[in-house]
mmCIF file of C-alpha atoms and ligand atoms in Angstrom:
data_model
loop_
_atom_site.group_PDB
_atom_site.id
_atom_site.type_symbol
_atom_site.label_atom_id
_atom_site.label_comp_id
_atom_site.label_asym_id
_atom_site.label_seq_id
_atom_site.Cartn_x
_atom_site.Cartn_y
_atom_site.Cartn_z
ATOM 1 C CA UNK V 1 -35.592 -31.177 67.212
ATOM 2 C CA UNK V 2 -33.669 -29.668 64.326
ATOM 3 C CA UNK V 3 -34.202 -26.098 63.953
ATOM 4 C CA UNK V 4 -32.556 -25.934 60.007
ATOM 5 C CA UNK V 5 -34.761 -24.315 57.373
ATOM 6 C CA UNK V 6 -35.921 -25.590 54.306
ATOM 7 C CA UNK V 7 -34.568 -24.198 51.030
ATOM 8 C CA UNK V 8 -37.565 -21.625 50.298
ATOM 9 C CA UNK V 9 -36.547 -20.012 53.703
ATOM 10 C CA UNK V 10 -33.341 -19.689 52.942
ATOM 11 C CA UNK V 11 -34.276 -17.602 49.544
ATOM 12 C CA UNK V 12 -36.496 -15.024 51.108
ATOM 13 C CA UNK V 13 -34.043 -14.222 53.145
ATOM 14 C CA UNK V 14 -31.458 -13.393 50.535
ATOM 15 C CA UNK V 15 -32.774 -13.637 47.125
ATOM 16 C CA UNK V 16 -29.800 -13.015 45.522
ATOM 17 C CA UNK V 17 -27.890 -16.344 46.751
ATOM 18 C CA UNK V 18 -28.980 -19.656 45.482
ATOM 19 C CA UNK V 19 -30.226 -21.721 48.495
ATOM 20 C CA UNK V 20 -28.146 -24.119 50.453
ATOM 21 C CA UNK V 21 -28.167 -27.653 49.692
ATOM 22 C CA UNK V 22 -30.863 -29.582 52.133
ATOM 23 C CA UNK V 23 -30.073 -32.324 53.996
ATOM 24 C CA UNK V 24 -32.220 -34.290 51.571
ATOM 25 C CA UNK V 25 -29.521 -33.581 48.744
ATOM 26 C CA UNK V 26 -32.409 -31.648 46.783
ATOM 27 C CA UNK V 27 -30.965 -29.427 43.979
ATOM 28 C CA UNK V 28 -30.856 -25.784 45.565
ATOM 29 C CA UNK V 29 -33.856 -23.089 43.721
ATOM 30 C CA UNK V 30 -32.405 -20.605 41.804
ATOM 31 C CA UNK V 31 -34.150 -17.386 41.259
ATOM 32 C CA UNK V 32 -32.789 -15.061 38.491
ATOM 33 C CA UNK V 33 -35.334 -12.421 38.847
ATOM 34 C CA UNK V 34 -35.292 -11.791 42.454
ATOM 35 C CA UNK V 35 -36.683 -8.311 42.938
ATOM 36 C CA UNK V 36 -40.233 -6.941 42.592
ATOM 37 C CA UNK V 37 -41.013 -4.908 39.498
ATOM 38 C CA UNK V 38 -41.724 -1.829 40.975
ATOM 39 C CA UNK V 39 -44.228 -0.994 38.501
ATOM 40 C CA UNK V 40 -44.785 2.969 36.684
ATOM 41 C CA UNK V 41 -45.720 6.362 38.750
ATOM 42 C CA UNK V 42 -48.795 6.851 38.750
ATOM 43 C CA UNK V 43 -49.300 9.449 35.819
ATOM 44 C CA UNK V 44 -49.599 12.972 36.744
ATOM 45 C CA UNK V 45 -51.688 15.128 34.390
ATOM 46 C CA UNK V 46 -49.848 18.248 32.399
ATOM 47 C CA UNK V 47 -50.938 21.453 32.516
ATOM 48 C CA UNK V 48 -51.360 21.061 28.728
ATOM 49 C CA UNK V 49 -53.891 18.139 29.565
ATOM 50 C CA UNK V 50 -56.341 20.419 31.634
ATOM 51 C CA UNK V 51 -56.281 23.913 30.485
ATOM 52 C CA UNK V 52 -56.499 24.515 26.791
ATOM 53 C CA UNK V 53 -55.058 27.819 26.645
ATOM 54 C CA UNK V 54 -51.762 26.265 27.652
ATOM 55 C CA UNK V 55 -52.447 23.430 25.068
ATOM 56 C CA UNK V 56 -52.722 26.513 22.898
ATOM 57 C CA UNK V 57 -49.460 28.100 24.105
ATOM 58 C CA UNK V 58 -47.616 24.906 23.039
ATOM 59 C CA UNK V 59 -49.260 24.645 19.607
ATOM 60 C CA UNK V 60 -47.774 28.322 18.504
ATOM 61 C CA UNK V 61 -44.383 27.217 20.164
ATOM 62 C CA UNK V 62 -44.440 24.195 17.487
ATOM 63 C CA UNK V 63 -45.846 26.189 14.787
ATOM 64 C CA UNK V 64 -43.084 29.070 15.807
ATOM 65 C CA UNK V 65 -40.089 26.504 15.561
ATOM 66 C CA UNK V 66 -41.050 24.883 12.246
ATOM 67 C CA UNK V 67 -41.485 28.164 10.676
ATOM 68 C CA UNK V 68 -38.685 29.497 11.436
ATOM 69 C CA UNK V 69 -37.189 26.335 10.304
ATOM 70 C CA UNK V 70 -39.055 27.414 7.270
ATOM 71 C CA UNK V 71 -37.469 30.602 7.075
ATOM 72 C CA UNK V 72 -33.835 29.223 7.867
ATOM 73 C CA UNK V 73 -33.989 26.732 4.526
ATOM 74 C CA UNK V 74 -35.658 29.330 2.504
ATOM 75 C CA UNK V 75 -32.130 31.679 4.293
ATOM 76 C CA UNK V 76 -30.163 28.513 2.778
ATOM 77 C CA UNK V 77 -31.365 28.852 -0.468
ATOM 78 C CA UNK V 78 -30.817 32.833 -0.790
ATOM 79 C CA UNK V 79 -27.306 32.587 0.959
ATOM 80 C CA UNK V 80 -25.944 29.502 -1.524
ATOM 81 C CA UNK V 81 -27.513 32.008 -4.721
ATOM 82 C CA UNK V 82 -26.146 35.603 -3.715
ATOM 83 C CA UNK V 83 -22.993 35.145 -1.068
ATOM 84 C CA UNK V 84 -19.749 34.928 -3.416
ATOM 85 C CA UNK V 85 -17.818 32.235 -2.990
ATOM 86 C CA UNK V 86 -14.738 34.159 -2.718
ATOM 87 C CA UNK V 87 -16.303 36.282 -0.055
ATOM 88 C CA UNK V 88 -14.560 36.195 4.366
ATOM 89 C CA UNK V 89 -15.780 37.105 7.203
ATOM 90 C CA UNK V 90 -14.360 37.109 10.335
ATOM 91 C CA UNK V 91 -16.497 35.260 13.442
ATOM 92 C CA UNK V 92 -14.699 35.526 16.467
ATOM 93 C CA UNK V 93 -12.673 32.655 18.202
ATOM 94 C CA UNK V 94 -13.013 31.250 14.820
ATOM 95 C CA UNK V 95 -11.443 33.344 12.742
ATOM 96 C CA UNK V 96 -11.378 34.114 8.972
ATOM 97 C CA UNK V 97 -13.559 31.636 7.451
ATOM 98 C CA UNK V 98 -15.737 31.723 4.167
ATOM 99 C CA UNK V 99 -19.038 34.012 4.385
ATOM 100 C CA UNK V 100 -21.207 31.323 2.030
ATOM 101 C CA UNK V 101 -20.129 28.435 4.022
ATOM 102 C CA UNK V 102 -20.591 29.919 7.316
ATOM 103 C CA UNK V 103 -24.136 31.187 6.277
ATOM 104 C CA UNK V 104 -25.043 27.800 4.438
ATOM 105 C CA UNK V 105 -24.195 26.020 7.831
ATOM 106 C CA UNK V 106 -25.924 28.592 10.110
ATOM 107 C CA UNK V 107 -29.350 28.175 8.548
ATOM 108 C CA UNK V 108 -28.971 24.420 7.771
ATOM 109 C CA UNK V 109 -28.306 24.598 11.496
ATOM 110 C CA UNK V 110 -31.002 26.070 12.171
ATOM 111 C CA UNK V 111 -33.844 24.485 9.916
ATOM 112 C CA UNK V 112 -32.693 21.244 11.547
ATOM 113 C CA UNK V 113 -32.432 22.505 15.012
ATOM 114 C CA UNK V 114 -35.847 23.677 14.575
ATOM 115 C CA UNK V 115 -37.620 20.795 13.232
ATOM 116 C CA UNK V 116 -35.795 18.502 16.006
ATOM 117 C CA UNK V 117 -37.241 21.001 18.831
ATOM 118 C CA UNK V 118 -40.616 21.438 17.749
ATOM 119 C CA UNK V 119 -40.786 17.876 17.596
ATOM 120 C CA UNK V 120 -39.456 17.273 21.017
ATOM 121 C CA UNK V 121 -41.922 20.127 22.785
ATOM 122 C CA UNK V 122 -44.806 18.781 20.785
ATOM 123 C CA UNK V 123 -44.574 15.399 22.207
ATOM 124 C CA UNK V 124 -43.669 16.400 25.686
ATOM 125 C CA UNK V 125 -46.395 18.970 26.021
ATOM 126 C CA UNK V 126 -49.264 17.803 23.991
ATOM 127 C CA UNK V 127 -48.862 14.060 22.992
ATOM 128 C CA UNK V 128 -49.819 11.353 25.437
ATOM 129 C CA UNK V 129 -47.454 11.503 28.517
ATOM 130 C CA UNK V 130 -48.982 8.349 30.378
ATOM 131 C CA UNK V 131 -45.915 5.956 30.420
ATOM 132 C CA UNK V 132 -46.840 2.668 28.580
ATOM 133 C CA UNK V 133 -44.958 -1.018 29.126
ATOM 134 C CA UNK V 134 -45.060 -3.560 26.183
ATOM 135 C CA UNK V 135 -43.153 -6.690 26.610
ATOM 136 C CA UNK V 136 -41.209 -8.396 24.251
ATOM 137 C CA UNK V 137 -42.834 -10.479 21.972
ATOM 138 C CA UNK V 138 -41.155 -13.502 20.620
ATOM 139 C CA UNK V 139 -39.830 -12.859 17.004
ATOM 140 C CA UNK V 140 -43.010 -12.557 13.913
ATOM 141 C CA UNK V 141 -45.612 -11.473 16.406
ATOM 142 C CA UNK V 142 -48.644 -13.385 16.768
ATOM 143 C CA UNK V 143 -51.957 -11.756 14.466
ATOM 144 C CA UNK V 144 -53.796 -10.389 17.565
ATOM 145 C CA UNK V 145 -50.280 -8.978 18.649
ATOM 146 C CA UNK V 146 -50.292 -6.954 15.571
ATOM 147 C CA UNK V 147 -53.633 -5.803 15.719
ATOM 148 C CA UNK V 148 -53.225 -4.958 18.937
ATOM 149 C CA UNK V 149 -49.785 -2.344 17.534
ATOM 150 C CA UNK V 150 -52.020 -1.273 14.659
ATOM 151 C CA UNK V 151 -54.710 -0.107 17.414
ATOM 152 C CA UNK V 152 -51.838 0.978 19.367
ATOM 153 C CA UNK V 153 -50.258 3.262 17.334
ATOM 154 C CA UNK V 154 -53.724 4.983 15.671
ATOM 155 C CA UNK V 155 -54.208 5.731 19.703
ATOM 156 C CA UNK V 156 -50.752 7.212 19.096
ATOM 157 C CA UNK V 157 -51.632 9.344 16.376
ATOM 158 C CA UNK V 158 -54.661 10.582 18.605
ATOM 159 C CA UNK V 159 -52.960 11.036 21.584
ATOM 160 C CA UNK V 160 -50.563 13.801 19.347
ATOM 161 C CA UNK V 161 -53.779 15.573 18.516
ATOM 162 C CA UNK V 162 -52.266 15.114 15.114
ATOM 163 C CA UNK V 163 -55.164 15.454 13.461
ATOM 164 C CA UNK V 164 -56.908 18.376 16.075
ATOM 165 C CA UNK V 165 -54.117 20.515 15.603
ATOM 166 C CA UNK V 166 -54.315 21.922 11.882
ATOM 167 C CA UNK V 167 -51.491 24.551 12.449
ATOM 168 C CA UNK V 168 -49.138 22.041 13.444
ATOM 169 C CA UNK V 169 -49.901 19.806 11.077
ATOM 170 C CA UNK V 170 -49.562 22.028 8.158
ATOM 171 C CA UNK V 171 -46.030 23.877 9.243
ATOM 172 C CA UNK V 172 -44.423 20.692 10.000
ATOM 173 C CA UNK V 173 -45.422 19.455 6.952
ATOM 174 C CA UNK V 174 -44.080 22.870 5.251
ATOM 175 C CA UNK V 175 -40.680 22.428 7.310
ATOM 176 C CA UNK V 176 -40.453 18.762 6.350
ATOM 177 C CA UNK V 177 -40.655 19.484 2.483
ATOM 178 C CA UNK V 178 -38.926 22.518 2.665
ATOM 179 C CA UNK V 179 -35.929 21.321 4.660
ATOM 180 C CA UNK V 180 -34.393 18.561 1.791
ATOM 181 C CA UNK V 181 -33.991 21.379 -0.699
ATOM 182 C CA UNK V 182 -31.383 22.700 0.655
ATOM 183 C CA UNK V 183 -29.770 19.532 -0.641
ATOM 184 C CA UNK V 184 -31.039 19.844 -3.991
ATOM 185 C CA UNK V 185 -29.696 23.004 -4.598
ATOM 186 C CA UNK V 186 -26.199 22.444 -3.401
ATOM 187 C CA UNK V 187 -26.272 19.880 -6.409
ATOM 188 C CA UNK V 188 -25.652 23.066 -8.422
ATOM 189 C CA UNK V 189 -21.938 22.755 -7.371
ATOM 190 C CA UNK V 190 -21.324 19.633 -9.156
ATOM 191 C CA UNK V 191 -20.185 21.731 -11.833
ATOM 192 C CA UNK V 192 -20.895 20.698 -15.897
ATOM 193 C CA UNK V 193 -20.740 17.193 -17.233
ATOM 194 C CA UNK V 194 -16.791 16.517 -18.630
ATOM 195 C CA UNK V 195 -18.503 16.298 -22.592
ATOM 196 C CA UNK V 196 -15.412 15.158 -24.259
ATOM 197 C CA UNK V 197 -12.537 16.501 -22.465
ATOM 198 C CA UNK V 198 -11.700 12.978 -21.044
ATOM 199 C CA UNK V 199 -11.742 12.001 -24.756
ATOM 200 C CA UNK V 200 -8.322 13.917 -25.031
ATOM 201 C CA UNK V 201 -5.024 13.465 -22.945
ATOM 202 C CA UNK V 202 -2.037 15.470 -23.116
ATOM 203 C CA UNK V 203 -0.340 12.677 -25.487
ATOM 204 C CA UNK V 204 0.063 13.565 -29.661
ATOM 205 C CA UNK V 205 1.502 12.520 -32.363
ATOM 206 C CA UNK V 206 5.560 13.746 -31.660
ATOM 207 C CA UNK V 207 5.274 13.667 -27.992
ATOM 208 C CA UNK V 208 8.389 12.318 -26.509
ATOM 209 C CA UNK V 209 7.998 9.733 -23.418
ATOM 210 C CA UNK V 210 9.433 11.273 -20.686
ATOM 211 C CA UNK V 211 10.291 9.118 -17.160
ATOM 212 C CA UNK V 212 8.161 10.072 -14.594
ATOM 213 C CA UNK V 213 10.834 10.165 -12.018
ATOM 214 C CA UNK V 214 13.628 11.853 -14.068
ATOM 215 C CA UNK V 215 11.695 13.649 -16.333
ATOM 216 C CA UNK V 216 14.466 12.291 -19.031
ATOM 217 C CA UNK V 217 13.283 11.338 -22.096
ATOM 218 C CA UNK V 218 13.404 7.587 -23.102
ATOM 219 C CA UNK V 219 14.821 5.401 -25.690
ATOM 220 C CA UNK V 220 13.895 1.956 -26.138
ATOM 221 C CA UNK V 221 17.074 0.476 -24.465
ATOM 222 C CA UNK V 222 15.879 1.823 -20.894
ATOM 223 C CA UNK V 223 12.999 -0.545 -20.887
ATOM 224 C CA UNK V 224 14.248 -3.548 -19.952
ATOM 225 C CA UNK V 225 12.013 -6.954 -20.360
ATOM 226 C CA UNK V 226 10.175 -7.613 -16.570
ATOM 227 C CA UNK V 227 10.467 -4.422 -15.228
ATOM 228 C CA UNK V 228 7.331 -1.443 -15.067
ATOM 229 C CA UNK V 229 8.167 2.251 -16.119
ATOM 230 C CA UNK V 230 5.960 4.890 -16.064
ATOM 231 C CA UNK V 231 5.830 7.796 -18.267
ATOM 232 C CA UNK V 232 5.345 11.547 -18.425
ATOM 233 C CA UNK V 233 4.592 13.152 -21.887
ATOM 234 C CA UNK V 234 7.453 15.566 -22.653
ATOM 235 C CA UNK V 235 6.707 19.131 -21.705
ATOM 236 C CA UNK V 236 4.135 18.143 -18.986
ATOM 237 C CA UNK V 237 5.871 19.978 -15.561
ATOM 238 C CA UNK V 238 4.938 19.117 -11.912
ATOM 239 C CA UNK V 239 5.010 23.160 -10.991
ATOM 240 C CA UNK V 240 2.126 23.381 -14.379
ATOM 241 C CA UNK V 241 -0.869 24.713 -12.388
ATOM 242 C CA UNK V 242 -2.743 22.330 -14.739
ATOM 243 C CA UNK V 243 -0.376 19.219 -13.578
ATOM 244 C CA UNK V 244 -2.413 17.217 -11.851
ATOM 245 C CA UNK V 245 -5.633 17.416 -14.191
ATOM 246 C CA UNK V 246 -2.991 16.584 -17.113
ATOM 247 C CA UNK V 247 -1.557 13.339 -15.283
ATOM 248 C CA UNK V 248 -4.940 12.127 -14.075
ATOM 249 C CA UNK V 249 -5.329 11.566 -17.781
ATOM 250 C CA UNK V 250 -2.060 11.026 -19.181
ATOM 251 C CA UNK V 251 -0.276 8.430 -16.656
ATOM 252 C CA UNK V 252 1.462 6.065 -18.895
ATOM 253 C CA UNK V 253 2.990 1.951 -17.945
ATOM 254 C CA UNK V 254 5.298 0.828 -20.346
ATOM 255 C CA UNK V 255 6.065 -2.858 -20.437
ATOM 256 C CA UNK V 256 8.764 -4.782 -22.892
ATOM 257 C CA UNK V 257 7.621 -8.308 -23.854
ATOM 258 C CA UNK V 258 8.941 -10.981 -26.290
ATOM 259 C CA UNK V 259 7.209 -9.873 -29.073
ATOM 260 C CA UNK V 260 6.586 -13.752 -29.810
ATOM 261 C CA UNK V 261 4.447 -13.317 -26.740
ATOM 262 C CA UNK V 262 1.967 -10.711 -27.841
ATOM 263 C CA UNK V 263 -1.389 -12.337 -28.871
ATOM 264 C CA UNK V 264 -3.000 -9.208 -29.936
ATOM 265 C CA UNK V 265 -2.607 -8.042 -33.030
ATOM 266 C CA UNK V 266 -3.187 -4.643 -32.457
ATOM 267 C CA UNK V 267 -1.307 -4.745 -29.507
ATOM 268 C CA UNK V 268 1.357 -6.095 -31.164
ATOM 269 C CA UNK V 269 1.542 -3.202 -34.084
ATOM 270 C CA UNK V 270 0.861 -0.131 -31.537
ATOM 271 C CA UNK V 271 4.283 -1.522 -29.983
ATOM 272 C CA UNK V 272 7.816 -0.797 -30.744
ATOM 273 C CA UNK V 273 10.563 -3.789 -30.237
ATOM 274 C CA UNK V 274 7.904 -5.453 -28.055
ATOM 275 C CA UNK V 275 7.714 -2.151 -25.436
ATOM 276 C CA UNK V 276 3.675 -2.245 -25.203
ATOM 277 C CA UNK V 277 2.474 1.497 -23.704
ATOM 278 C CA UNK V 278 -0.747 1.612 -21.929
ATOM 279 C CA UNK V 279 -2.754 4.022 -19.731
ATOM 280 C CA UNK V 280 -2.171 3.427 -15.934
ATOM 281 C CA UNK V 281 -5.578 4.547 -14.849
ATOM 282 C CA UNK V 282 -7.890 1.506 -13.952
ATOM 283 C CA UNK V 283 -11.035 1.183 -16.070
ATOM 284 C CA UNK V 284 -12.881 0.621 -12.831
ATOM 285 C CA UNK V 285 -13.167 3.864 -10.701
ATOM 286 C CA UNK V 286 -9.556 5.093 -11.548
ATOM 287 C CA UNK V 287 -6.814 4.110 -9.008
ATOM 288 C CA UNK V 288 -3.683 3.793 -10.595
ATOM 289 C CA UNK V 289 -2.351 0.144 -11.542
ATOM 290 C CA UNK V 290 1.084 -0.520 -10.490
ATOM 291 C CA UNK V 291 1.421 -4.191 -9.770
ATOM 292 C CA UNK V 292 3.297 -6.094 -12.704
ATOM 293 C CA UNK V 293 4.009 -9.757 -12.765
ATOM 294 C CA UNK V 294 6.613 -10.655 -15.316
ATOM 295 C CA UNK V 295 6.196 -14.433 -15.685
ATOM 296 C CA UNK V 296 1.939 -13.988 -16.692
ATOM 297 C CA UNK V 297 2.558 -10.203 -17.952
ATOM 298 C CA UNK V 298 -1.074 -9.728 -16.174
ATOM 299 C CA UNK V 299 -0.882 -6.175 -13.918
ATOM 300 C CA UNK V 300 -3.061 -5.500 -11.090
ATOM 301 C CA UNK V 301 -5.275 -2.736 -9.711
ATOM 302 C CA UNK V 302 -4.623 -2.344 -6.048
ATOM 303 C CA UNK V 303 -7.787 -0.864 -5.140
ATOM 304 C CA UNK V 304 -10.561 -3.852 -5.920
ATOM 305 C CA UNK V 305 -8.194 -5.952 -7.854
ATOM 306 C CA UNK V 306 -8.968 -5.729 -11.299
ATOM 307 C CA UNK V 307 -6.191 -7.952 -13.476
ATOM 308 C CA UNK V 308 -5.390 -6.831 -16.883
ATOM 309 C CA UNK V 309 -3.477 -9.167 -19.259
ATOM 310 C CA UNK V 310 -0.699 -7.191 -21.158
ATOM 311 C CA UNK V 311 0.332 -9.902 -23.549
ATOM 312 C CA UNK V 312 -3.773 -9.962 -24.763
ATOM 313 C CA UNK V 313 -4.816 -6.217 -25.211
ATOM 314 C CA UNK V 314 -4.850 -5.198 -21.293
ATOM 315 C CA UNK V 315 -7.827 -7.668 -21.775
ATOM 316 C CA UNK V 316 -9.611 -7.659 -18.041
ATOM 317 C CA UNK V 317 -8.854 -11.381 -16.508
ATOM 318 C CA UNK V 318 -10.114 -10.616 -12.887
ATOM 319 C CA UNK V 319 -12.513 -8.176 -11.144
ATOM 320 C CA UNK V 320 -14.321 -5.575 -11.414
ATOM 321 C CA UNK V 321 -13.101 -3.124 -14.476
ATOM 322 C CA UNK V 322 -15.252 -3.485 -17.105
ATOM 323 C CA UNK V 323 -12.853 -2.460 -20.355
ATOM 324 C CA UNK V 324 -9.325 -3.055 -21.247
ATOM 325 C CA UNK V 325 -6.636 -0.540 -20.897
ATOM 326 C CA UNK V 326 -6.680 2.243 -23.384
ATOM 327 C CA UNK V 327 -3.065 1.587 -25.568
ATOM 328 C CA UNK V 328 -0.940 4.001 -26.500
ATOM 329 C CA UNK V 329 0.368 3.732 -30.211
ATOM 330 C CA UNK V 330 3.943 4.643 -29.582
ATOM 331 C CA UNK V 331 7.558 4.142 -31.833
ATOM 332 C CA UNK V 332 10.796 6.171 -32.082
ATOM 333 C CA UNK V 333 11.362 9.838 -33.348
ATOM 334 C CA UNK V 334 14.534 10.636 -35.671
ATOM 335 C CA UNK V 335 17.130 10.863 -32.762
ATOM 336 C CA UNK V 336 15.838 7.406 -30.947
ATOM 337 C CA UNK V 337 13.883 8.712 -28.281
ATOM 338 C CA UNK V 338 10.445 6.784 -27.998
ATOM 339 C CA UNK V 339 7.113 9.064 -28.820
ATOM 340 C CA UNK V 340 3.832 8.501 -28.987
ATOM 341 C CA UNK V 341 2.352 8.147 -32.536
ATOM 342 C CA UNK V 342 -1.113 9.475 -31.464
ATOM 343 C CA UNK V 343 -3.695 10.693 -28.364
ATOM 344 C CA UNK V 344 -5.426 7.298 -26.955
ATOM 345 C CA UNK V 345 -7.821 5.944 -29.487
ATOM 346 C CA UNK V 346 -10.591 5.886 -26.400
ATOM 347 C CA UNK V 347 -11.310 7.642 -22.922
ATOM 348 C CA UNK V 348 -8.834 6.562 -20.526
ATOM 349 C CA UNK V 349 -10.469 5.329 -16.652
ATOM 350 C CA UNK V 350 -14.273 4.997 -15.907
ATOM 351 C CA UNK V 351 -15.640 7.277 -18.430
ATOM 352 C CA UNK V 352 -18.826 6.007 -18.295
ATOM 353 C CA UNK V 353 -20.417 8.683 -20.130
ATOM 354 C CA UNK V 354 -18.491 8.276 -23.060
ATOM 355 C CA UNK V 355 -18.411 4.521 -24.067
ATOM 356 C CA UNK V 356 -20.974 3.558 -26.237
HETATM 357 S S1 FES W 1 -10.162 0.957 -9.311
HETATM 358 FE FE1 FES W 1 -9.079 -0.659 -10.111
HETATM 359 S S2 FES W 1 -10.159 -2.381 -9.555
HETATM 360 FE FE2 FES W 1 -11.300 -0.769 -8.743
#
């Protein structure tokens, strides 16, 4: 007699292994779940759950943390309104650091902290602590299934005495609304609306066009057709301490084209000799636009893009800028040096606020 074991045998034994072949030539079982679900604890009441006075306790512990979270954003609000922004303190191992930001993070710290830990002692001392299983459902749950989570979660909202417990009810709703203004009010530090200041550059009627890397004024012979200069208006300095809000606005591309190749009309009488002058800042969100191709005279905005046509008014051929380039009406002064003949007619970049 044979003393081999059948396949099941073999599994009990080891339930990780897939059974050996039988002598039959059966396909071996294979189990992929083989170890008992041990099931939950069994669920061991809280103090909370059978002496009220330590329910009690835990309720002012809640209420405690979301007033002071309260009292932190209210702190917030007081700290961004009277603390100077010019004002230092010095926290040790920090060092020297600003006294508004320093209080505006403490109590932003705080107000959150607070809500987060009042939460997080609320549900482990009064809410429901009997551990629950729910299995996966297969994907759009089935209509019983979803009555079945709508009863669930009003047993939820039962189990966290939500409704019993006035006191926590109210100061978490007072932290809750009270904790987004602190956002609100830092909106105060956008600063005013531009108005018309990106209306005017630092470009008039006289001003010579000055290369941006020399800072040499130019004459029409050093823009050669195919290639891309940029231009500085004369006077504008890189040590000015008003520099770089001058050049955001003023960045200049000068191009020379056949004039035979100029479509616009307008284009073609802001030019001088064919040398078209046009703002560098994108009419999209601003990047500066730097790549030329000679053979279409279309430049491109690095950023997202956005093709202008040089030979057609900066007209926009690709993406997503929504205006031509601003021109600059340029020519020559007495002594041949090119100039521009007036500000730009229109806001140069975005601008949104001030295109009708
Ligand atoms: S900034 Fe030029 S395409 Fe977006």
């Amino acid at each position: 007699m044979s003393s081999e074991t059948g396949p099941h045998e073999n599994v009990s034994d080891d339930k990780n292994l897939p059974s050996a072949q039988d002598a039959s030539g059966a396909e071996p079982e294979v189990h992929t779940n083989p170890f008992a679900d041990p099931g939950l604890a069994p669920h061991d009441p809280r103090i909370q759950d059978i002496d009220e006075r330590a329910a009690k306790r835990s309720e002012r512990t809640v209420a405690m943390l979301f007033t002071v979270s309260m009292l932190a954003t209210l702190g917030f609000i007081v700290a961004y309104a009277v603390i100077p922004v010019d004002e230092y303190v010095y926290i040790f191992p920090i060092g020297r650091i600003s006294a508004v930001n320093f209080a505006l993070g403490m109590t932003l710290g705080v107000a959150l902290f607070c809500i987060g830990a009042a939460a997080v002692h609320w549900s482990r001392t009064l809410m429901s602590g009997a551990e629950i299983v729910q299995d996966r459902y297969p994907i759009g749950a089935a209509d019983e299934d979803k009555a079945g989570a709508l009863a669930a979660f009003g047993e939820g909202v039962r189990d966290s005495q939500f409704g019993r417990r006035k006191l926590i009810r109210t100061t978490m709703f007072g932290a809750l609304a009270l904790v987004p203004l602190s956002g609100v009010v830092l909106l105060g530090s956008l600063g005013p609306a531009p108005g018309t200041k990106l209306r005017h550059t630092a470009w008039a009627r006289g001003k010579r066009l000055v290369n941006e890397n020399t800072h040499e004024a130019l004459r029409p012979e050093d823009i050669t057709i195919g290639s891309l200069s940029f231009a500085l208006p004369e006077g504008l300095e890189h040590d000015d301490h008003s520099f770089q809000k001058e050049i955001a606005k003023a960045a200049l591309m000068l191009v020379r084209l056949e004039p035979e190749d100029i479509k616009d009309q307008q284009e073609l009488e802001w030019s001088y000799q064919g040398i078209v002058a046009y703002s560098k800042i994108c009419t999209h969100v601003g990047c500066p636009v730097s790549l030329y191709e000679q053979q279409t005279h279309h430049v491109l905005c690095p950023c997202h893009q956005s093709t202008f046509d040089l030979a057609d008014g900066a007209r926009v051929i690709f993406g997503p800028a929504g205006h031509p380039l601003p021109q600059l009406r340029i020519g020559v002064d007495d002594e041949g040096y090119l100039m521009a003949l007036d500000d730009f007619a229109e806001p140069v970049g975005p601008s949104f606020w001030e295109r009708g």
